[in-house]
Amino acid sequence: MTFVDEVKNAVTPRAALLVMGVLALQLLFIASYVGALHKPRPTDVPFAVVAPAQVSEQLVTRLDALPGSPLDPRPLGDAAEAREQIMNRDIDGALIVSPTGTTDTVLVASGGGTVLAGSLTGIIEKVEATQRRTVRTLDVAPASPDDFDGLSSFYLVVGWCVGGYLCASILAISAGTKPANRERMLIRTATMALYSIAGGIGGAVIIGPVLGALPGSVWGLWGLGALIVFAVGMTTLALEALTGVIGIGLAVLIIVIAGNPSAGGAFPLPMLPDFWRAIGPALPPGAGTWAARSIAYFKGNALTGPLLVLSAWAVAGTALSLLLSMRHEPAGTTDGTATTGTATGTVPGGSTAA
């Protein structure tokens, strides 16, 4: 055989296409992660100002006009309302101006991201210095000292997502990427549900009682973890049922390449570029990271939105998987009725053989 013939035998057209797809995923991975994380800076961060009436409007205008628009300031009536809005995750920080002294207070919540909390403090310190005022920082939802840079929630969710699409990928290729009929898909869905329950409780116990990295309800994190794993797993099964083995690559594209850098893990959403900030909350890693931090540090507030997002992925993945499986008859059927292992036929001479 010639060298060209050897190449043709070694690399089939299908393999070549798959390799090209892997190359595309590799380049997209680099572009997505570097594009999202190479130059983080706060932009339009929801921020409250509590100040005497005679200076409130002027201060809001000054903060709104800062170069690069790091803050989206709005006036509030009192410090208690500012604290409540931070805990409800409506705003990320607040400046409380002292009506009598020259030392003001900036409220932050490092549980939502220590990098963002530090950035807000730095911005306000520079603004206050121009007015010959000083600032003290009050962290109303502090990150755990064992949760460095507030990353534990993000890594927990990444682990759940990885488990979801790997388990689904194994289930999808266990029969050699054979299209799943309805019965097989029901079995895969049930298996995915059981795996999700186990993965959810395992992650919650490790991150909480075992390592002590996150406070908050173990039961709440268990439920969240099970939902994340199931949503990602069923999405992967649906994509595989729709496109074959390529669906596993599409799951990696959605969850890993698009979802992880936009999740607000390493840098909270207000510090990401517009594109990643827009898609992050709609993808499982972003919704999961927000929900995990809410459970751990914000008394379970602001959970409705991310739980609806995760539920939508789970429902859509399950429904699409089951609908696509109905295109395939159970193995061994020709007219919709399963065979029982006995066949009859006519042999030469007109006799019937069973």
Coordinates of C-alpha atoms in Angstrom, one line a residue:
M1 CA 0.0 0.0 0.0
T2 CA 1.1 3.5 -0.7
F3 CA 1.5 6.1 2.0
V4 CA -1.7 7.8 0.9
D5 CA -3.6 4.6 1.1
E6 CA -2.2 4.1 4.6
V7 CA -3.4 7.6 5.6
K8 CA -6.9 6.9 4.1
N9 CA -7.1 3.7 6.1
A10 CA -5.8 5.2 9.3
V11 CA -7.9 8.4 9.2
T12 CA -11.4 8.0 7.9
P13 CA -13.5 10.9 6.7
R14 CA -15.6 10.6 9.8
A15 CA -12.6 10.7 12.1
A16 CA -11.2 13.7 10.2
L17 CA -14.4 15.6 10.7
L18 CA -14.4 14.7 14.4
V19 CA -10.8 15.9 14.8
M20 CA -11.7 19.2 13.1
G21 CA -14.6 19.5 15.5
V22 CA -12.2 19.0 18.5
L23 CA -9.9 21.6 17.1
A24 CA -12.8 24.1 16.8
L25 CA -13.8 23.3 20.5
Q26 CA -10.1 23.8 21.5
L27 CA -9.9 27.2 19.9
L28 CA -13.3 28.3 21.2
F29 CA -12.2 27.2 24.7
I30 CA -9.2 29.5 24.5
A31 CA -11.2 32.4 23.0
S32 CA -14.0 32.1 25.6
Y33 CA -11.9 31.8 28.7
V34 CA -9.3 34.5 27.7
G35 CA -12.0 36.8 26.3
A36 CA -14.0 36.6 29.5
L37 CA -11.3 36.7 32.1
H38 CA -8.2 38.4 30.8
K39 CA -9.3 42.0 31.8
P40 CA -11.9 42.0 34.5
R41 CA -13.3 45.4 35.5
P42 CA -16.5 46.4 37.2
T43 CA -19.1 47.9 34.9
D44 CA -22.5 49.3 36.0
V45 CA -22.4 47.5 39.3
P46 CA -25.8 48.0 41.1
F47 CA -24.8 50.4 44.0
A48 CA -26.8 52.4 46.5
V49 CA -26.1 55.8 48.1
V50 CA -27.5 56.7 51.5
A51 CA -26.8 60.4 52.1
P52 CA -28.4 63.6 53.4
A53 CA -30.8 65.1 50.9
Q54 CA -28.6 68.1 50.2
V55 CA -25.7 65.9 48.9
S56 CA -27.4 62.7 47.8
E57 CA -28.2 63.8 44.2
Q58 CA -24.8 65.4 43.7
L59 CA -23.0 62.3 44.9
V60 CA -25.1 59.9 42.8
T61 CA -24.3 62.1 39.7
R62 CA -20.6 62.0 40.6
L63 CA -20.5 58.2 41.0
D64 CA -22.5 57.7 37.8
A65 CA -20.0 59.8 35.8
L66 CA -16.9 57.9 36.9
P67 CA -14.6 56.9 34.0
G68 CA -15.5 53.5 32.6
S69 CA -18.9 53.6 34.3
P70 CA -18.0 51.1 37.1
L71 CA -21.1 51.9 39.1
D72 CA -24.9 52.1 38.5
P73 CA -25.7 54.2 41.6
R74 CA -29.2 54.9 43.0
P75 CA -30.3 56.8 46.1
L76 CA -31.8 54.9 49.0
G77 CA -33.5 56.1 52.2
D78 CA -31.5 54.5 55.0
A79 CA -28.8 52.0 55.8
A80 CA -31.2 49.3 56.8
E81 CA -32.8 49.4 53.4
A82 CA -29.4 49.2 51.8
R83 CA -28.5 46.1 53.9
E84 CA -31.8 44.5 53.0
Q85 CA -31.2 45.0 49.2
I86 CA -27.7 43.6 49.5
M87 CA -29.0 40.5 51.2
N88 CA -31.7 40.2 48.6
R89 CA -29.0 40.5 45.9
D90 CA -30.7 43.5 44.3
I91 CA -27.5 45.6 44.7
D92 CA -23.8 44.6 45.3
G93 CA -22.8 47.5 47.6
A94 CA -23.7 50.8 49.2
L95 CA -22.2 54.0 50.5
I96 CA -23.5 55.3 53.8
V97 CA -22.5 59.0 54.2
S98 CA -22.1 60.2 57.7
P99 CA -24.2 63.4 58.2
T100 CA -21.9 64.6 61.1
G101 CA -18.4 63.3 60.6
T102 CA -15.9 62.7 57.8
T103 CA -15.8 58.9 57.9
D104 CA -18.3 57.2 55.7
T105 CA -19.2 53.4 55.4
V106 CA -19.2 51.3 52.4
L107 CA -21.3 48.1 52.6
V108 CA -20.1 45.1 50.6
A109 CA -20.9 41.4 50.4
S110 CA -17.7 39.3 49.8
G111 CA -19.9 36.1 49.8
G112 CA -21.0 37.2 46.4
G113 CA -17.4 37.5 45.2
T114 CA -14.4 38.8 47.1
V115 CA -12.9 40.4 44.0
L116 CA -15.9 42.5 43.4
A117 CA -16.2 43.5 47.1
G118 CA -12.5 44.7 47.0
S119 CA -13.0 46.6 43.8
L120 CA -16.0 48.5 45.2
T121 CA -14.1 49.4 48.3
G122 CA -11.2 50.7 46.1
I123 CA -13.5 52.8 43.9
I124 CA -15.2 54.5 46.8
E125 CA -11.9 55.1 48.7
K126 CA -10.6 57.1 45.6
V127 CA -13.8 59.1 45.3
E128 CA -13.9 59.9 49.0
A129 CA -10.2 60.9 49.0
T130 CA -11.0 63.7 46.6
Q131 CA -13.4 65.1 49.1
R132 CA -11.0 64.7 52.0
R133 CA -13.2 62.0 53.6
T134 CA -12.3 58.5 54.7
V135 CA -14.1 55.2 54.4
R136 CA -14.5 52.1 56.6
T137 CA -15.7 48.9 55.0
L138 CA -18.5 46.7 56.5
D139 CA -19.0 43.3 55.0
V140 CA -22.7 42.4 55.5
A141 CA -22.4 38.9 53.9
P142 CA -18.8 37.8 54.5
A143 CA -17.3 34.9 52.7
S144 CA -16.1 32.0 54.8
P145 CA -12.4 32.2 55.8
D146 CA -12.1 28.7 54.3
D147 CA -13.6 29.9 51.0
F148 CA -10.6 31.6 49.3
D149 CA -11.8 34.4 47.0
G150 CA -15.3 33.0 47.2
L151 CA -14.5 30.3 44.6
S152 CA -15.8 27.2 46.5
S153 CA -19.4 27.7 45.2
F154 CA -18.1 27.9 41.6
Y155 CA -15.9 24.8 41.8
L156 CA -18.7 22.9 43.5
V157 CA -21.0 23.7 40.6
V158 CA -18.3 22.9 38.0
G159 CA -18.0 19.5 39.6
W160 CA -21.7 18.8 39.5
C161 CA -21.8 19.9 35.8
V162 CA -18.8 17.7 34.9
G163 CA -20.5 14.7 36.6
G164 CA -23.7 15.4 34.7
Y165 CA -22.3 15.4 31.2
L166 CA -19.8 12.6 31.8
C167 CA -22.5 10.3 33.2
A168 CA -24.8 11.1 30.4
S169 CA -22.0 10.6 27.8
I170 CA -21.3 7.1 29.2
L171 CA -25.1 6.3 29.1
A172 CA -25.3 7.6 25.5
I173 CA -22.4 5.5 24.2
S174 CA -22.9 2.4 26.3
A175 CA -24.6 0.7 23.3
G176 CA -22.2 2.1 20.7
T177 CA -24.1 5.3 20.1
K178 CA -27.1 3.2 19.0
P179 CA -30.2 5.5 18.9
A180 CA -32.2 5.1 22.1
N181 CA -35.7 3.7 21.8
R182 CA -38.4 4.8 24.3
E183 CA -37.7 2.1 26.8
R184 CA -33.9 2.6 26.7
M185 CA -34.3 6.4 27.1
L186 CA -36.6 5.9 30.1
I187 CA -34.0 3.7 31.7
R188 CA -31.3 6.3 31.0
T189 CA -33.5 9.0 32.4
A190 CA -34.1 7.0 35.6
T191 CA -30.4 6.2 35.9
M192 CA -29.6 9.9 35.4
A193 CA -32.0 10.8 38.2
L194 CA -30.5 8.4 40.7
Y195 CA -27.0 9.5 39.8
S196 CA -28.1 13.2 40.3
I197 CA -29.4 12.5 43.8
A198 CA -26.1 10.7 44.7
G199 CA -24.0 13.4 43.1
G200 CA -25.9 16.2 44.8
I201 CA -25.6 14.8 48.3
G202 CA -22.0 13.9 47.8
G203 CA -21.0 17.4 46.7
A204 CA -22.9 19.0 49.5
V205 CA -21.4 16.8 52.2
I206 CA -17.8 17.3 50.9
I207 CA -18.1 21.1 50.5
G208 CA -19.8 21.5 53.9
P209 CA -19.3 19.0 56.8
V210 CA -16.1 17.4 55.4
L211 CA -14.1 20.4 54.2
G212 CA -16.0 23.3 55.9
A213 CA -15.5 25.4 52.7
L214 CA -19.1 26.6 52.5
P215 CA -21.7 27.5 55.2
G216 CA -25.4 27.2 54.5
S217 CA -27.9 24.4 54.4
V218 CA -26.6 21.0 53.4
W219 CA -30.1 20.0 52.3
G220 CA -30.4 23.1 50.2
L221 CA -27.1 22.4 48.5
W222 CA -28.1 18.8 48.0
G223 CA -31.3 19.7 46.2
L224 CA -29.5 22.3 44.1
G225 CA -26.8 19.8 43.2
A226 CA -29.2 17.1 42.2
L227 CA -31.0 19.7 39.9
I228 CA -27.8 20.8 38.3
V229 CA -26.5 17.3 37.6
F230 CA -29.9 16.2 36.2
A231 CA -30.3 19.4 34.1
V232 CA -26.8 19.0 32.5
G233 CA -27.1 15.3 32.1
M234 CA -30.5 15.4 30.4
T235 CA -29.4 18.2 28.1
T236 CA -26.4 16.1 27.1
L237 CA -28.6 13.1 26.4
A238 CA -31.0 15.2 24.3
L239 CA -28.1 16.6 22.2
E240 CA -26.8 13.1 21.7
A241 CA -30.2 11.8 20.7
L242 CA -30.5 14.7 18.3
T243 CA -27.0 14.7 16.7
G244 CA -25.3 11.5 17.7
V245 CA -21.8 11.5 19.3
I246 CA -21.5 15.1 18.1
G247 CA -24.0 16.0 20.9
I248 CA -21.4 15.3 23.5
G249 CA -19.2 18.0 21.9
L250 CA -22.2 20.4 21.9
A251 CA -22.7 19.7 25.6
V252 CA -19.0 20.7 26.2
L253 CA -19.5 23.8 24.1
I254 CA -22.6 24.9 26.1
I255 CA -21.5 23.9 29.6
V256 CA -17.7 24.2 29.6
I257 CA -16.7 26.6 26.9
A258 CA -19.7 29.1 27.2
G259 CA -20.9 28.3 30.7
N260 CA -17.9 28.2 32.9
P261 CA -16.2 31.5 32.1
S262 CA -19.6 33.3 32.2
A263 CA -20.7 31.8 35.5
G264 CA -19.4 34.6 37.7
G265 CA -17.0 32.3 39.5
A266 CA -13.5 33.7 39.3
F267 CA -15.0 37.1 38.7
P268 CA -18.6 38.0 39.5
L269 CA -20.9 38.9 36.6
P270 CA -20.5 42.7 36.9
M271 CA -16.8 42.3 36.2
L272 CA -17.3 40.3 32.9
P273 CA -17.6 41.7 29.4
D274 CA -21.1 42.3 28.1
F275 CA -21.4 39.1 26.1
W276 CA -20.5 36.7 28.9
R277 CA -22.5 38.8 31.4
A278 CA -25.5 38.4 29.2
I279 CA -25.3 34.6 28.7
G280 CA -24.1 33.6 32.1
P281 CA -27.3 33.6 34.1
A282 CA -29.1 31.6 31.4
L283 CA -26.6 28.7 31.5
P284 CA -26.4 25.9 34.1
P285 CA -23.0 26.9 35.6
G286 CA -24.0 30.5 36.0
A287 CA -27.4 29.8 37.5
G288 CA -25.9 27.2 39.7
T289 CA -23.1 29.4 41.0
W290 CA -25.5 32.2 41.8
A291 CA -27.8 29.8 43.6
A292 CA -25.0 28.1 45.6
R293 CA -23.8 31.5 46.9
S294 CA -27.3 32.5 47.8
I295 CA -27.8 29.4 49.8
A296 CA -24.4 29.8 51.5
Y297 CA -24.2 33.5 52.2
F298 CA -27.5 35.2 51.5
K299 CA -30.0 33.2 53.6
G300 CA -31.5 31.5 50.4
N301 CA -32.6 34.8 48.9
A302 CA -32.8 35.4 45.1
L303 CA -33.2 31.7 44.2
T304 CA -36.3 31.8 42.1
G305 CA -34.6 32.9 38.9
P306 CA -31.7 30.5 38.8
L307 CA -33.9 27.6 39.9
L308 CA -36.3 28.3 37.0
V309 CA -33.4 28.4 34.6
L310 CA -32.0 25.0 35.8
S311 CA -35.5 23.5 35.8
A312 CA -36.1 24.7 32.2
W313 CA -32.9 23.0 31.1
A314 CA -33.9 19.8 32.9
V315 CA -37.5 19.8 31.5
A316 CA -36.4 20.7 28.0
G317 CA -33.7 18.0 28.0
T318 CA -36.0 15.3 29.3
A319 CA -38.8 16.2 27.0
L320 CA -36.6 16.3 23.9
S321 CA -34.8 13.1 24.8
L322 CA -38.1 11.2 25.2
L323 CA -39.6 12.7 22.0
L324 CA -36.6 11.8 19.9
S325 CA -36.6 8.3 21.3
M326 CA -40.1 7.7 20.0
R327 CA -38.6 7.7 16.5
H328 CA -37.0 4.3 17.1
E329 CA -38.7 1.0 17.7
P330 CA -37.6 -1.4 20.4
A331 CA -34.9 -3.7 19.3
G332 CA -36.1 -6.8 17.4
T333 CA -39.4 -5.3 16.2
T334 CA -40.6 -4.9 12.7
D335 CA -44.2 -3.9 13.1
G336 CA -44.2 -2.3 16.5
T337 CA -44.6 -5.6 18.4
A338 CA -41.5 -7.0 20.1
T339 CA -40.5 -10.5 19.2
T340 CA -40.4 -13.3 21.8
G341 CA -37.4 -15.1 20.4
T342 CA -39.4 -17.6 18.3
A343 CA -39.5 -17.2 14.5
T344 CA -41.3 -19.3 12.0
G345 CA -40.4 -19.7 8.4
T346 CA -41.0 -22.0 5.4
V347 CA -38.3 -24.4 4.4
P348 CA -37.9 -26.0 1.0
G349 CA -40.6 -28.5 0.4
G350 CA -43.3 -26.5 2.0
S351 CA -42.8 -27.5 5.6
T352 CA -42.7 -25.0 8.4
A353 CA -39.8 -24.7 10.8
A354 CA -40.0 -23.0 14.1

